[in-house]
PDB file of C-alpha atoms in Angstrom:
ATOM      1  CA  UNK A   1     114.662   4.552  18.378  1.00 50.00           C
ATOM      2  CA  UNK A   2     112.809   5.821  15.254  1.00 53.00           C
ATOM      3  CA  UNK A   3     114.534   7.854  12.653  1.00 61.00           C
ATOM      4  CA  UNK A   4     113.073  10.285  11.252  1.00 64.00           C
ATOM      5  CA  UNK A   5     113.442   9.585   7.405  1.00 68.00           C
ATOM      6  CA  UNK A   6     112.422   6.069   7.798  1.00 86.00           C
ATOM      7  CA  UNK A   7     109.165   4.462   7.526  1.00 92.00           C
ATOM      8  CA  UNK A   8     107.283   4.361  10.791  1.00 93.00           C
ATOM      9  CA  UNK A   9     105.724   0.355  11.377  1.00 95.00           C
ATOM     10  CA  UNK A  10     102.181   1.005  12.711  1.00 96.00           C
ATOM     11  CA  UNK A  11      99.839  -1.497  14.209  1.00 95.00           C
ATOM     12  CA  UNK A  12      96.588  -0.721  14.384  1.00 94.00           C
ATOM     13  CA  UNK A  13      94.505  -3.365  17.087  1.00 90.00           C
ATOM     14  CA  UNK A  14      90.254  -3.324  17.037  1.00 89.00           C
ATOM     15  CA  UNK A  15      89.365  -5.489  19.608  1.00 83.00           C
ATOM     16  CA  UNK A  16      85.775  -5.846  19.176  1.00 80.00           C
ATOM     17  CA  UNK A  17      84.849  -9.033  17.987  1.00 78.00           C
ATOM     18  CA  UNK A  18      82.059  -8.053  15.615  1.00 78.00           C
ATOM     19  CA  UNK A  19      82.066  -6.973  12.254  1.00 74.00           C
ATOM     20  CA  UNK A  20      83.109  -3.088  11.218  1.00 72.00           C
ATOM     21  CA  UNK A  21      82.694  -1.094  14.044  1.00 82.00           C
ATOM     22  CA  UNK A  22      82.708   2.068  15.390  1.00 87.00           C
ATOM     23  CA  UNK A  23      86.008   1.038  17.546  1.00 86.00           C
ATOM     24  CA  UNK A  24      87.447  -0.098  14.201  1.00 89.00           C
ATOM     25  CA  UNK A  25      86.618   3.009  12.387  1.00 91.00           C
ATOM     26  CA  UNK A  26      88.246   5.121  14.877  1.00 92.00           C
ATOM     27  CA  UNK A  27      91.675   3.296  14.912  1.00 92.00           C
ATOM     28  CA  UNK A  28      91.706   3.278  11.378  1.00 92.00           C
ATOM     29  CA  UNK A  29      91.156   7.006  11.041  1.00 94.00           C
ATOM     30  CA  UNK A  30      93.867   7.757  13.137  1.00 95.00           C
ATOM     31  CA  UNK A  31      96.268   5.845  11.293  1.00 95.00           C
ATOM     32  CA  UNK A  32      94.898   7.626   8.184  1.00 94.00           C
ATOM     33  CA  UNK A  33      95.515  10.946   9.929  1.00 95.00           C
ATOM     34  CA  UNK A  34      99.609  10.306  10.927  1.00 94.00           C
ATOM     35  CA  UNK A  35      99.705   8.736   7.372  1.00 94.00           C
ATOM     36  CA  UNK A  36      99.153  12.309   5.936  1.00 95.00           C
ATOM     37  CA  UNK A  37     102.223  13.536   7.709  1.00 93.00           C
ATOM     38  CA  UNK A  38     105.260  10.690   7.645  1.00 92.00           C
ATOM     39  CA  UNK A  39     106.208   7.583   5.900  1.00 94.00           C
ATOM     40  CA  UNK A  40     103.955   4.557   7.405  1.00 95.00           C
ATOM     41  CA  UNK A  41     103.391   0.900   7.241  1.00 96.00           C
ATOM     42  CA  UNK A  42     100.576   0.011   8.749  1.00 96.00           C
ATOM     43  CA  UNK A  43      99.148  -3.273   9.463  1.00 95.00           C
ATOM     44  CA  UNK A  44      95.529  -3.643  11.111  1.00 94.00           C
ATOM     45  CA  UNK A  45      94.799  -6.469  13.667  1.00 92.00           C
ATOM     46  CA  UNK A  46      90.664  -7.378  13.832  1.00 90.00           C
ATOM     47  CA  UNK A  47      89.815  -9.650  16.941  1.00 85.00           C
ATOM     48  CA  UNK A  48      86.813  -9.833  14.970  1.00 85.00           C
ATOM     49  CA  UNK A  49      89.248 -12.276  12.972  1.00 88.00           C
ATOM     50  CA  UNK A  50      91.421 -13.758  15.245  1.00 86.00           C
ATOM     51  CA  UNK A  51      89.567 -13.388  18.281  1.00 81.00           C
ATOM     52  CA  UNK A  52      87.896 -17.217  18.536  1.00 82.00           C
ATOM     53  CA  UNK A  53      91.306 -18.429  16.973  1.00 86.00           C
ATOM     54  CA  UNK A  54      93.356 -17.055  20.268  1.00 79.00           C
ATOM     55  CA  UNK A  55      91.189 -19.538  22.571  1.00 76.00           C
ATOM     56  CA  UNK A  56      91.943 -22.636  20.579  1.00 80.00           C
ATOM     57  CA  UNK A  57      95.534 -23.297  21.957  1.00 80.00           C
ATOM     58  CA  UNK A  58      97.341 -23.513  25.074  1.00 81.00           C
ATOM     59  CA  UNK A  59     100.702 -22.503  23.843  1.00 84.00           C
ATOM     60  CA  UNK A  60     101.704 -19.528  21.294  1.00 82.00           C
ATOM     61  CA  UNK A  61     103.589 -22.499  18.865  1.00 88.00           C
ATOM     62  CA  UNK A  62      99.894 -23.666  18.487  1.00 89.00           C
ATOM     63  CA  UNK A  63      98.301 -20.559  17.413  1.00 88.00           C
ATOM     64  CA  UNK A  64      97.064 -20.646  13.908  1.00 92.00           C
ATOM     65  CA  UNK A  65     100.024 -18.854  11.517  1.00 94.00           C
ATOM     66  CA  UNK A  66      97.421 -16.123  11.275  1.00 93.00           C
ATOM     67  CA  UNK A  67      97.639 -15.132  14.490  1.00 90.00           C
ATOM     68  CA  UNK A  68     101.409 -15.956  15.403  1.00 91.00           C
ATOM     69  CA  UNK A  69     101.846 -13.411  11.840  1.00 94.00           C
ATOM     70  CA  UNK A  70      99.643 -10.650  14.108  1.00 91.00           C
ATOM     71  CA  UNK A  71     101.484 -11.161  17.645  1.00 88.00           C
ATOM     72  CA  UNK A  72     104.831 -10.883  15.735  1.00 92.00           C
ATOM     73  CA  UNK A  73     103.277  -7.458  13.738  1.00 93.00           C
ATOM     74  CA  UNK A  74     102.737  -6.407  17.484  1.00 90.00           C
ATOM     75  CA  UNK A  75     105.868  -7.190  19.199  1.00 89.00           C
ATOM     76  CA  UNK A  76     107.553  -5.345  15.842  1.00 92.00           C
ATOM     77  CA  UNK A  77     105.769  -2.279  15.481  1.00 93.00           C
ATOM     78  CA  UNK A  78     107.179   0.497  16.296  1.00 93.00           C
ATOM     79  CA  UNK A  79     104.122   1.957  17.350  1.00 92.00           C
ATOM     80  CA  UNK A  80     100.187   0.567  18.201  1.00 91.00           C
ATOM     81  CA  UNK A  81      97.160   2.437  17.782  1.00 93.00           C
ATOM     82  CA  UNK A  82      94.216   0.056  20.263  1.00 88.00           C
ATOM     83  CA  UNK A  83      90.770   0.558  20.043  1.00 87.00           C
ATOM     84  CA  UNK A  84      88.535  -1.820  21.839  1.00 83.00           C
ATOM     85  CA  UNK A  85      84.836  -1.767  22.807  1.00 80.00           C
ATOM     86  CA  UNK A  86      84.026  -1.334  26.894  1.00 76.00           C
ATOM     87  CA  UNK A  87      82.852  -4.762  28.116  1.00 70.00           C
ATOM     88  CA  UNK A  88      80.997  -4.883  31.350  1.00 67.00           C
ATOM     89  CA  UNK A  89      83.716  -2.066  33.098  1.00 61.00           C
ATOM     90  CA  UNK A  90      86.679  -3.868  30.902  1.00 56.00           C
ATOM     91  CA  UNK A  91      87.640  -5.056  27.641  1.00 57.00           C
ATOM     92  CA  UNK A  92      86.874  -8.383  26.474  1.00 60.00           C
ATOM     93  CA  UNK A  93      88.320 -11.360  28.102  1.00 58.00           C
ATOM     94  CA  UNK A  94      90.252 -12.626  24.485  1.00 59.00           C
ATOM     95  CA  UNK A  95      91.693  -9.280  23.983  1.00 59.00           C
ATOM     96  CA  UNK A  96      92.986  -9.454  27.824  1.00 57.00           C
ATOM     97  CA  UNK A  97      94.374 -13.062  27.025  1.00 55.00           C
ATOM     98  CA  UNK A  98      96.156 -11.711  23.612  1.00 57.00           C
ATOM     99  CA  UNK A  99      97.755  -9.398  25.693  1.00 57.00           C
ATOM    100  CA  UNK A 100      99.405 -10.976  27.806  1.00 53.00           C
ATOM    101  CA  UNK A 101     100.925 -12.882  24.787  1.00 51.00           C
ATOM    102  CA  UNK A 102     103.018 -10.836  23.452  1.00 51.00           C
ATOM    103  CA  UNK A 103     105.731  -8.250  25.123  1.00 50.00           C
ATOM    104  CA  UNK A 104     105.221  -4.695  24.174  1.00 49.00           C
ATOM    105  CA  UNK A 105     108.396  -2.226  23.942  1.00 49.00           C
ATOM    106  CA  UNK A 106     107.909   0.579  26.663  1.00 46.00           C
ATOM    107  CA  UNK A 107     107.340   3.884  25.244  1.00 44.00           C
TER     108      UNK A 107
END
């Protein structure tokens, strides 16, 4: 459970895989926003970095440090703010592989 004088960990996941986008600038501006009323840490995940590193290994020990350093940001946080593009009806097949990497607390 959070408390309430401590700092809140926020992730903050764009899953489009091109440069800045409109998905990133959203995510970003709502961490900005609960930044202006508590304590935050906030750590920002691009796919458009990490995205073509996820499909170059069959296990999570393989994963480049970079993104073993983001899935562990993930599983830690004690919140995420997600933002991804629509792709054809659904997100984009990486960020549906990414997700089923890592185990998310329920909230």
């Amino acid at each position: 459970m959070f408390k309430k004088n401590s700092t809140l960990k926020i992730v903050v996941v764009s899953g489009g895989l091109g440069g800045l986008s409109k998905t990133e600038a959203l995510v970003s501006t709502i961490a900005e926003e609960i930044s202006k009323h508590t304590a935050v840490d906030i750590h920002l995940v691009k796919f458009s970095e990490i995205g073509m590193l996820v499909g170059q290994a069959l296990y999570r020990n393989e994963l480049p440090k970079l993104v073993q350093n983001c899935l562990q940001a993930i599983e830690n946080a004690d919140a995420l703010i997600i933002g991804t593009p629509v792709y054809r009806a659904s997100f984009s097949g990486i960020f549906k592989l990414t997700n089923s990497e890592f185990s998310v607390k329920p909230v």
